[in-house]
Short mmCIF file of C-alpha atoms and ligand atoms in Angstrom, two decimals:
data_model
loop_
_atom_site.label_atom_id
_atom_site.label_comp_id
_atom_site.label_asym_id
_atom_site.label_seq_id
_atom_site.Cartn_x
_atom_site.Cartn_y
_atom_site.Cartn_z
CA MET A 1 48.23 137.50 130.53
CA ASN A 2 50.69 140.10 131.75
CA ARG A 3 53.20 141.72 129.42
CA LEU A 4 56.63 140.27 128.68
CA VAL A 5 59.46 142.79 128.44
CA ILE A 6 62.59 141.62 126.63
CA VAL A 7 65.73 143.66 127.22
CA ALA A 8 68.62 142.81 124.91
CA ASN A 9 71.63 144.58 123.49
CA ARG A 10 70.11 144.43 120.03
CA VAL A 11 66.52 144.75 118.93
CA PRO A 12 65.95 143.07 115.55
CA ASN A 13 65.65 145.42 112.57
CA PRO A 14 62.23 145.69 110.92
CA GLY A 15 63.38 143.36 108.11
CA GLU A 16 64.51 140.74 110.64
CA ARG A 17 61.35 140.80 112.68
CA GLY A 18 59.37 138.35 110.58
CA ALA A 19 60.06 135.00 108.99
CA THR A 20 63.70 135.79 108.21
CA ALA A 21 64.65 136.49 111.82
CA GLY A 22 67.54 134.62 113.41
CA GLY A 23 68.98 134.16 116.88
CA LEU A 24 67.04 135.42 119.83
CA ALA A 25 64.03 136.49 117.72
CA VAL A 26 63.53 132.86 116.62
CA ALA A 27 64.03 131.48 120.10
CA LEU A 28 61.51 133.91 121.60
CA LYS A 29 58.95 133.59 118.79
CA ASP A 30 56.59 131.39 120.72
CA ALA A 31 56.68 133.43 123.91
CA LEU A 32 56.15 136.63 121.93
CA ALA A 33 53.25 135.17 119.93
CA LYS A 34 51.25 134.37 123.04
CA ARG A 35 51.19 137.67 124.86
CA GLU A 36 51.70 141.38 124.64
CA ALA A 37 55.39 142.19 124.57
CA LEU A 38 57.85 145.06 124.70
CA TRP A 39 61.31 144.52 123.20
CA PHE A 40 63.78 147.11 124.42
CA GLY A 41 67.42 147.71 123.45
CA TRP A 42 69.92 149.26 121.08
CA SER A 43 68.71 150.12 117.57
CA GLY A 44 72.05 149.15 116.02
CA GLN A 45 72.50 152.81 114.99
CA ILE A 46 75.28 155.08 116.20
CA ALA A 47 74.52 158.75 116.89
CA GLU A 48 76.44 161.68 118.36
CA ALA A 49 75.11 160.94 121.85
CA THR A 50 73.08 158.10 123.37
CA ALA A 51 69.38 158.89 123.06
CA ALA A 52 67.45 159.44 126.28
CA ASP A 53 64.05 158.54 124.84
CA PRO A 54 63.41 155.35 122.94
CA VAL A 55 61.82 155.26 119.49
CA GLU A 56 58.76 153.02 119.58
CA THR A 57 57.31 150.94 116.75
CA ARG A 58 54.40 148.61 117.20
CA ILE A 59 53.95 145.49 115.07
CA GLY A 60 50.98 143.38 116.13
CA ARG A 61 51.22 142.81 119.87
CA ILE A 62 54.93 143.59 120.05
CA THR A 63 56.24 147.07 120.72
CA TYR A 64 59.89 147.60 119.77
CA ALA A 65 61.56 150.40 121.72
CA THR A 66 65.07 151.28 120.63
CA LEU A 67 67.81 153.72 121.59
CA ASP A 68 70.63 154.88 119.32
CA LEU A 69 74.01 154.66 121.02
CA GLY A 70 76.38 157.63 121.15
CA ARG A 71 79.70 157.06 119.35
CA GLU A 72 81.71 157.14 122.58
CA ASP A 73 79.25 154.87 124.42
CA HIS A 74 79.31 152.42 121.50
CA ARG A 75 83.09 152.34 121.65
CA ARG A 76 83.29 151.85 125.40
CA TYR A 77 80.19 149.78 126.23
CA TYR A 78 79.96 147.62 123.11
CA LEU A 79 83.39 147.35 121.50
CA GLY A 80 85.34 147.96 124.71
CA PHE A 81 83.95 146.26 127.77
CA SER A 82 81.36 143.89 126.22
CA ASN A 83 83.41 142.60 123.30
CA GLY A 84 86.94 143.38 124.45
CA SER A 85 86.73 142.37 128.14
CA LEU A 86 83.69 140.20 128.80
CA TRP A 87 83.44 138.16 125.59
CA PRO A 88 86.99 136.69 125.79
CA THR A 89 86.85 136.22 129.57
CA LEU A 90 83.55 134.38 129.45
CA HIS A 91 84.97 132.17 126.68
CA TYR A 92 88.00 131.24 128.86
CA ARG A 93 90.36 133.45 126.78
CA LEU A 94 91.78 135.71 129.46
CA GLY A 95 94.88 136.30 127.33
CA LEU A 96 92.75 138.07 124.73
CA ALA A 97 90.89 140.25 127.22
CA VAL A 98 91.74 143.90 127.53
CA PHE A 99 90.54 146.08 130.36
CA ALA A 100 90.23 149.85 130.50
CA ARG A 101 88.50 151.75 133.28
CA GLU A 102 86.86 154.12 130.79
CA ASP A 103 85.32 151.16 128.96
CA HIS A 104 84.05 149.72 132.21
CA ALA A 105 82.56 153.12 133.14
CA GLY A 106 80.95 153.34 129.67
CA TYR A 107 79.45 149.87 130.11
CA ARG A 108 77.88 150.84 133.42
CA ALA A 109 76.69 154.17 132.02
CA VAL A 110 74.90 152.53 129.07
CA ASN A 111 73.29 149.96 131.35
CA ALA A 112 72.11 152.82 133.57
CA ALA A 113 70.84 154.73 130.51
CA PHE A 114 68.92 151.64 129.34
CA ALA A 115 67.33 151.30 132.78
CA ALA A 116 66.46 155.01 132.94
CA ALA A 117 64.78 154.89 129.52
CA LEU A 118 62.97 151.63 130.21
CA ALA A 119 61.71 152.29 133.76
CA PRO A 120 59.02 154.84 132.79
CA MET A 121 57.64 152.40 130.21
CA LEU A 122 57.13 149.60 132.72
CA ARG A 123 53.83 148.43 134.19
CA PRO A 124 53.69 147.02 137.72
CA ASP A 125 52.83 143.49 136.57
CA ASP A 126 55.34 143.24 133.69
CA THR A 127 57.71 140.29 133.58
CA ILE A 128 61.16 141.49 132.54
CA TRP A 129 63.71 139.23 130.87
CA ALA A 130 67.20 140.63 130.26
CA HIS A 131 69.61 138.88 127.91
CA ASP A 132 73.30 138.29 127.80
CA PHE A 133 76.63 139.66 128.93
CA HIS A 134 76.09 143.20 127.66
CA LEU A 135 73.47 143.66 130.35
CA PHE A 136 74.75 142.15 133.60
CA PRO A 137 73.99 145.41 135.50
CA VAL A 138 70.66 146.41 133.93
CA GLY A 139 68.57 144.57 136.54
CA ALA A 140 70.40 146.22 139.44
CA ALA A 141 70.04 149.60 137.68
CA LEU A 142 66.28 149.03 137.36
CA ARG A 143 66.04 148.05 141.03
CA ALA A 144 67.91 151.25 141.97
CA LEU A 145 65.15 153.17 140.18
CA GLY A 146 62.53 151.43 142.31
CA CYS A 147 61.40 148.67 139.90
CA ARG A 148 59.93 145.76 141.83
CA GLN A 149 58.80 143.63 138.91
CA ARG A 150 60.05 140.09 138.39
CA ILE A 151 63.32 140.37 136.50
CA GLY A 152 65.13 137.40 135.00
CA PHE A 153 68.50 137.20 133.24
CA PHE A 154 69.82 134.69 130.74
CA LEU A 155 73.49 134.38 129.80
CA HIS A 156 73.86 133.01 126.24
CA VAL A 157 77.61 132.44 126.48
CA PRO A 158 79.56 130.17 128.86
CA PHE A 159 80.38 131.10 132.44
CA PRO A 160 83.99 130.08 133.21
CA PRO A 161 85.38 128.79 136.53
CA ALA A 162 85.25 131.42 139.28
CA GLY A 163 89.03 131.85 139.47
CA LEU A 164 89.17 132.72 135.79
CA PHE A 165 86.19 135.07 135.84
CA CYS A 166 87.44 136.86 138.92
CA ALA A 167 90.69 137.76 137.14
CA LEU A 168 88.61 140.31 135.23
CA PRO A 169 88.87 143.65 137.03
CA ARG A 170 85.58 144.60 138.71
CA ALA A 171 84.30 141.02 138.44
CA ALA A 172 82.90 141.16 141.99
CA GLU A 173 80.79 144.17 141.06
CA LEU A 174 79.29 142.30 138.10
CA LEU A 175 78.47 139.33 140.31
CA THR A 176 76.80 141.60 142.84
CA ASP A 177 74.76 143.08 139.98
CA LEU A 178 73.52 139.61 139.08
CA ALA A 179 72.08 139.22 142.58
CA ALA A 180 69.35 141.72 141.58
CA TYR A 181 67.71 139.10 139.33
CA ASP A 182 65.00 136.71 140.48
CA VAL A 183 66.20 133.98 138.12
CA ILE A 184 69.71 133.75 136.67
CA GLY A 185 69.77 131.42 133.69
CA VAL A 186 72.79 129.83 132.02
CA GLN A 187 73.11 127.28 129.22
CA THR A 188 74.60 124.22 130.97
CA GLU A 189 75.04 122.56 134.34
CA ASP A 190 78.80 123.28 134.15
CA ASP A 191 78.07 126.99 133.70
CA ALA A 192 75.64 126.85 136.63
CA VAL A 193 78.24 125.22 138.89
CA ASN A 194 80.83 127.85 137.91
CA LEU A 195 78.49 130.80 138.40
CA ARG A 196 77.19 129.53 141.75
CA ALA A 197 80.76 129.20 143.00
CA ALA A 198 81.63 132.70 141.77
CA LEU A 199 78.54 134.17 143.49
CA ALA A 200 79.26 132.30 146.72
CA GLY A 201 82.82 133.64 146.55
CA VAL A 202 81.54 137.22 146.82
CA GLY A 203 79.07 136.38 149.59
CA GLN A 204 76.02 136.06 147.31
CA GLU A 205 74.94 132.57 148.42
CA GLU A 206 71.27 133.47 148.13
CA ALA A 207 71.70 134.56 144.52
CA ALA A 208 73.67 131.37 143.86
CA ALA A 209 70.52 129.41 144.67
CA ARG A 210 68.70 131.32 141.90
CA VAL A 211 71.09 130.07 139.19
CA HIS A 212 69.64 127.38 136.90
CA ALA A 213 70.57 125.83 133.57
CA PHE A 214 68.14 126.27 130.66
CA PRO A 215 69.74 124.86 127.50
CA ILE A 216 68.50 126.88 124.54
CA GLY A 217 67.10 125.02 121.54
CA ILE A 218 65.76 125.60 118.05
CA GLU A 219 62.36 125.35 116.40
CA ALA A 220 63.28 121.92 115.07
CA GLU A 221 60.17 121.10 113.02
CA ALA A 222 60.26 124.49 111.29
CA PHE A 223 63.95 124.04 110.43
CA THR A 224 63.33 120.51 109.09
CA THR A 225 60.56 121.87 106.86
CA LEU A 226 62.84 124.64 105.64
CA ALA A 227 65.50 122.08 104.73
CA GLU A 228 63.03 119.74 103.01
CA LYS A 229 61.58 122.59 100.98
CA ALA A 230 65.02 123.76 99.86
CA ILE A 231 65.71 120.49 98.07
CA GLY A 232 64.84 120.85 94.41
CA LYS A 233 65.01 124.66 94.52
CA ARG A 234 67.26 126.33 91.96
CA GLU A 235 69.96 127.58 94.34
CA THR A 236 70.27 124.24 96.13
CA GLU A 237 70.36 122.23 92.92
CA ARG A 238 72.98 124.49 91.34
CA PHE A 239 75.12 123.93 94.40
CA ARG A 240 74.53 120.16 94.27
CA GLN A 241 75.58 120.03 90.62
CA SER A 242 78.74 121.97 91.41
CA LEU A 243 79.75 119.25 93.89
CA VAL A 244 79.75 116.56 91.17
CA ASP A 245 78.84 113.72 93.56
CA ARG A 246 81.51 114.66 96.08
CA ALA A 247 80.64 114.31 99.77
CA LEU A 248 79.96 117.68 101.39
CA ILE A 249 81.29 118.83 104.76
CA ILE A 250 79.61 122.00 106.02
CA GLY A 251 80.62 124.54 108.66
CA VAL A 252 78.49 127.58 109.56
CA ASP A 253 79.78 130.07 112.12
CA ARG A 254 79.97 133.77 112.73
CA LEU A 255 83.56 134.69 111.99
CA ASP A 256 84.74 134.70 115.60
CA TYR A 257 87.88 133.52 117.38
CA THR A 258 85.81 131.35 119.71
CA LYS A 259 84.65 129.17 116.84
CA GLY A 260 87.99 127.41 116.31
CA LEU A 261 88.17 128.08 112.56
CA PRO A 262 91.98 128.05 112.06
CA GLN A 263 92.27 124.75 113.96
CA ARG A 264 89.32 123.40 111.95
CA PHE A 265 90.90 124.37 108.62
CA CYS A 266 94.14 122.80 109.78
CA GLY A 267 92.22 119.62 110.70
CA TYR A 268 90.69 119.47 107.23
CA GLY A 269 94.17 119.94 105.74
CA GLN A 270 95.32 116.97 107.87
CA LEU A 271 92.44 114.89 106.54
CA LEU A 272 93.57 115.51 102.98
CA ALA A 273 97.22 114.92 103.85
CA ARG A 274 96.77 111.79 105.97
CA PHE A 275 93.69 110.08 104.52
CA LYS A 276 94.43 110.21 100.83
CA THR A 277 91.32 108.27 99.76
CA HIS A 278 89.26 111.41 100.39
CA ARG A 279 91.24 113.54 97.96
CA SER A 280 89.03 114.78 95.19
CA LYS A 281 86.08 112.97 96.81
CA VAL A 282 85.09 115.63 99.35
CA THR A 283 84.30 119.35 99.40
CA TYR A 284 84.21 121.46 102.53
CA LEU A 285 82.02 124.57 102.51
CA GLN A 286 82.63 127.03 105.34
CA VAL A 287 80.12 129.84 105.68
CA ALA A 288 81.54 132.44 108.07
CA PRO A 289 79.67 135.76 107.94
CA VAL A 290 81.81 138.58 109.25
CA SER A 291 80.77 139.93 112.64
CA ARG A 292 82.49 142.70 114.58
CA GLY A 293 84.60 143.41 111.49
CA ASP A 294 85.76 146.68 113.04
CA VAL A 295 87.72 144.99 115.86
CA ALA A 296 91.46 144.39 115.31
CA GLN A 297 91.41 140.80 116.63
CA TYR A 298 88.73 139.94 114.07
CA ARG A 299 90.65 141.51 111.21
CA ALA A 300 93.68 139.43 112.21
CA LEU A 301 91.55 136.27 112.30
CA ARG A 302 90.25 137.01 108.83
CA ARG A 303 93.78 137.33 107.49
CA GLU A 304 94.76 134.06 109.16
CA LEU A 305 91.79 132.26 107.60
CA ASP A 306 92.51 133.73 104.17
CA GLU A 307 95.98 132.23 104.48
CA TRP A 308 94.64 128.83 105.48
CA VAL A 309 92.24 128.74 102.55
CA GLY A 310 95.04 129.67 100.14
CA ARG A 311 97.37 127.08 101.66
CA ILE A 312 94.86 124.20 101.61
CA ASN A 313 93.55 124.91 98.14
CA GLY A 314 97.03 125.66 96.81
CA GLN A 315 98.40 122.40 98.20
CA HIS A 316 95.57 120.02 97.37
CA ALA A 317 93.39 121.47 94.59
CA GLU A 318 93.15 119.91 91.17
CA PRO A 319 92.05 121.68 88.00
CA ASP A 320 88.47 120.49 88.55
CA TRP A 321 88.40 120.44 92.37
CA ALA A 322 88.75 123.09 95.05
CA PRO A 323 88.75 121.21 98.39
CA LEU A 324 87.73 124.21 100.51
CA ARG A 325 85.07 126.76 99.64
CA TYR A 326 84.98 129.65 102.06
CA MET A 327 82.58 132.58 102.14
CA THR A 328 82.36 135.49 104.56
CA ARG A 329 78.98 136.61 103.25
CA ALA A 330 75.83 135.40 105.02
CA VAL A 331 73.66 132.84 103.24
CA ALA A 332 69.85 133.13 103.42
CA ARG A 333 68.44 130.86 106.12
CA PRO A 334 66.30 128.65 103.80
CA VAL A 335 69.27 128.09 101.48
CA LEU A 336 71.53 127.31 104.44
CA ALA A 337 69.01 124.72 105.67
CA GLY A 338 69.13 123.03 102.25
CA PHE A 339 72.95 123.01 102.22
CA MET A 340 72.95 121.45 105.69
CA ARG A 341 70.58 118.71 104.53
CA MET A 342 72.88 117.92 101.62
CA ALA A 343 76.00 117.70 103.78
CA ARG A 344 77.36 114.28 104.73
CA VAL A 345 79.16 115.93 107.68
CA GLY A 346 78.30 118.90 109.89
CA LEU A 347 81.58 120.25 111.29
CA VAL A 348 81.08 122.29 114.47
CA THR A 349 84.27 122.78 116.47
CA PRO A 350 84.14 125.89 118.66
CA LEU A 351 86.91 126.25 121.26
CA ARG A 352 84.12 127.23 123.68
CA ASP A 353 80.46 127.89 123.00
CA GLY A 354 77.54 128.64 125.28
CA MET A 355 75.33 126.24 123.35
CA ASN A 356 75.82 126.33 119.54
CA LEU A 357 72.59 126.28 117.61
CA VAL A 358 74.23 125.33 114.31
CA ALA A 359 74.87 121.83 115.69
CA LYS A 360 71.16 121.44 116.44
CA GLU A 361 70.14 122.95 113.10
CA TYR A 362 72.38 120.50 111.26
CA VAL A 363 70.69 117.57 113.02
CA ALA A 364 67.20 118.97 112.34
CA ALA A 365 68.02 119.46 108.64
CA GLN A 366 68.92 115.81 107.99
CA ASP A 367 66.95 113.31 105.93
CA PRO A 368 65.95 110.62 108.48
CA GLU A 369 66.50 107.91 105.86
CA ASP A 370 70.01 109.05 104.96
CA PRO A 371 71.32 111.36 107.68
CA GLY A 372 74.78 112.88 107.86
CA VAL A 373 77.16 112.83 110.83
CA LEU A 374 77.75 115.66 113.27
CA VAL A 375 81.38 116.22 114.30
CA LEU A 376 81.17 118.33 117.43
CA SER A 377 83.55 120.06 119.82
CA ARG A 378 83.45 118.65 123.34
CA PHE A 379 83.51 122.30 124.52
CA ALA A 380 80.16 123.31 123.00
CA GLY A 381 77.27 123.51 125.46
CA ALA A 382 75.20 121.49 122.97
CA VAL A 383 77.21 118.34 123.77
CA ALA A 384 74.82 117.29 126.52
CA GLN A 385 71.89 117.10 124.08
CA LEU A 386 73.73 115.49 121.16
CA PRO A 387 74.90 112.08 122.36
CA GLY A 388 75.17 110.69 118.81
CA ALA A 389 77.77 113.24 117.67
CA LEU A 390 81.42 112.36 117.11
CA LEU A 391 83.18 114.42 119.76
CA VAL A 392 86.54 116.07 119.19
CA ASN A 393 88.95 118.29 121.03
CA PRO A 394 88.81 121.36 118.76
CA LEU A 395 92.43 122.24 119.60
CA ASP A 396 93.70 119.00 118.09
CA PRO A 397 93.64 119.13 114.26
CA ASP A 398 94.61 115.44 114.05
CA GLU A 399 91.59 114.47 116.11
CA ILE A 400 89.43 116.56 113.77
CA ALA A 401 90.96 114.80 110.75
CA GLU A 402 90.35 111.36 112.30
CA ALA A 403 86.73 112.20 113.15
CA LEU A 404 86.17 113.50 109.62
CA ASP A 405 87.54 110.27 108.19
CA GLN A 406 85.31 108.26 110.54
CA ALA A 407 82.26 110.33 109.56
CA LEU A 408 82.94 110.13 105.83
CA THR A 409 83.37 106.35 105.89
CA MET A 410 80.56 105.60 108.37
CA LYS A 411 78.03 102.95 107.32
CA PRO A 412 74.41 104.10 106.85
CA ALA A 413 73.13 102.03 109.81
CA GLU A 414 75.52 103.75 112.25
CA ARG A 415 74.78 107.16 110.78
CA LYS A 416 71.08 106.55 111.32
CA ALA A 417 71.52 105.25 114.88
CA ARG A 418 73.69 108.23 115.83
CA TRP A 419 71.29 110.72 114.25
CA GLU A 420 68.33 109.17 116.07
CA GLU A 421 70.16 109.65 119.37
CA CYS A 422 70.50 113.35 118.57
CA ILE A 423 67.16 114.25 117.02
CA VAL A 424 65.15 113.20 120.08
CA SER A 425 66.44 115.98 122.28
CA VAL A 426 66.78 118.51 119.44
CA ARG A 427 63.00 118.14 119.01
CA ARG A 428 62.15 117.85 122.69
CA ASP A 429 64.41 120.58 124.11
CA GLY A 430 63.47 123.18 121.52
CA ALA A 431 63.13 126.95 121.63
CA ARG A 432 59.60 126.67 122.94
CA ALA A 433 60.60 124.47 125.88
CA TRP A 434 63.50 126.81 126.68
CA CYS A 435 61.19 129.85 126.89
CA ARG A 436 58.52 127.99 128.78
CA GLU A 437 60.93 126.65 131.36
CA PHE A 438 62.67 129.96 131.94
CA LEU A 439 59.45 131.93 132.20
CA SER A 440 57.67 129.42 134.39
CA ARG A 441 60.62 129.49 136.78
CA LEU A 442 60.53 133.30 136.72
CA GLU A 443 56.78 133.71 137.00
CA GLY A 444 56.17 130.83 139.36
CA ALA A 445 54.69 127.50 138.29
CA ASN A 446 51.13 128.76 138.84
CA ASP A 447 51.35 131.43 136.15
CA ALA A 448 53.03 129.20 133.51
C1 LIG B 501 75.31 132.92 120.96
C2 LIG B 501 76.23 131.95 121.71
C3 LIG B 501 74.38 130.27 121.71
C4 LIG B 501 75.24 131.73 111.00
N1 LIG B 501 75.66 132.07 109.76
C5 LIG B 501 74.57 132.34 109.04
C6 LIG B 501 73.45 132.18 109.85
N2 LIG B 501 73.88 131.81 111.04
C7 LIG B 501 72.99 131.48 112.17
C8 LIG B 501 73.04 130.03 112.51
C9 LIG B 501 72.53 130.04 113.95
C10 LIG B 501 73.06 131.38 114.45
O1 LIG B 501 73.38 132.18 113.32
C11 LIG B 501 74.35 131.22 115.26
O2 LIG B 501 74.02 130.70 116.51
P1 LIG B 501 75.09 129.95 117.41
O3 LIG B 501 74.37 129.38 118.56
O4 LIG B 501 75.76 128.90 116.61
O5 LIG B 501 76.21 131.01 117.81
P2 LIG B 501 76.32 132.58 118.34
O6 LIG B 501 75.95 133.53 117.27
O7 LIG B 501 77.71 132.69 118.84
O8 LIG B 501 75.26 132.73 119.53
C12 LIG B 501 75.85 130.51 121.39
C13 LIG B 501 73.50 131.34 121.09
O9 LIG B 501 73.95 132.65 121.42
C14 LIG B 501 72.04 131.20 121.54
O10 LIG B 501 71.92 131.26 122.93
O11 LIG B 501 74.00 128.99 121.20
O12 LIG B 501 76.65 129.61 122.13
O13 LIG B 501 77.60 132.20 121.40
O14 LIG B 501 71.14 130.07 114.00
O15 LIG B 501 72.26 129.28 111.61
N3 LIG B 501 72.18 132.38 109.42
C15 LIG B 501 72.01 132.77 108.13
N4 LIG B 501 73.07 132.95 107.29
C16 LIG B 501 74.36 132.76 107.68
O16 LIG B 501 75.29 132.91 106.90
N5 LIG B 501 70.78 132.97 107.66
#
């Protein structure tokens, strides 16, 4: 089998490359296990200048090739254009987007540097798969260097309506870059419709026909096993005892303004204020590991959440009950799986989300005999695969409160029926199917 080359902003650190890996590493596990692979991208380290030659490490059949980013490039490519311009725009938050020509130039320069470092490592029959919004132009940059291999691209975040996207300066250039890819993957049919229209709007009708939706999934069986195994373990049991028979609501999100955390906290406050029967009977645990802590908007969000936690606990707590437990440290994946299994409600209310894997993990973690209820934002890509979830508008705290009340008082038979509607596609449309479908489209059905 020919080699698979993954190009992504981040290459997992050595410690994340095995069983503890999250995100893309988990999703690609199956594809990477089957064939020789090269994983190329940023090391996560910042140096004086961006390295020209990658550092290579080989583990089994996977070679990891990483570049350190120069301080200025990191500021412009990563913090500036990727996180400051593209991330908010793609999540429909034009008001939060900032644009600076230097950042845009830095973004293009790093993409060009990635392509220049990767091109000499490529073999003629490699299949190249580039990931996410940091790397819109890398395919075009590789083509400019004469690369003729099959190159696919997958966007993990939403693609907004064309009119919104095109408000971003230089949007047309980014769309033209996308035309260099043989397959352009997005998470949902809505994203596909939006991206096709945007491409057609800049005269790239042919590229528009290469846009397809590939909803990403999880390794459901493995996550279920993780959750089952966590029950009875010391950490899980200590947590259970601390709840003293109270129903648990769980939220797990990177601390990001797209995840709707202030509105969610407000919704929980409304639950306690409006539905008094739940007072002292429920505990909400929000795990929100800090990401991009060095960006001002994220520092402001953290302050806002600190205030919400103080307000809710100050207003409703009793000497032996804190209604909201909030932590900005990450929790180990096996422990998290156990907490999810224990939770009567999974609360997932992003304002916009490409897919949202936490929603699928929550479903996979449940005990089939006594499952909890998923309360899910109607603006998460995962909606299409989770028909049994209680859907809410994440901008409406009252709707969140009402859904929480409905979930907490739901009879076991309905909980089971709703969970069964969800678990089918969580199992069927897993990480493996996602990889297989993308790669078979890219490599042609005959090679799949
Ligand atoms: C992007 C898109 C799309 C979270 N906290 C902890 C922890 N996590 C894990 C979760 C889950 C992952 O991180 C988060 O994935 P999501 O899909 O929910 O969200 P993003 O990070 O925004 O990912 C998204 C995804 O790409 C894939 O295409 O679904 O829409 O935005 O696996 O469990 N893991 C551990 N401790 C934590 O505290 N161990």
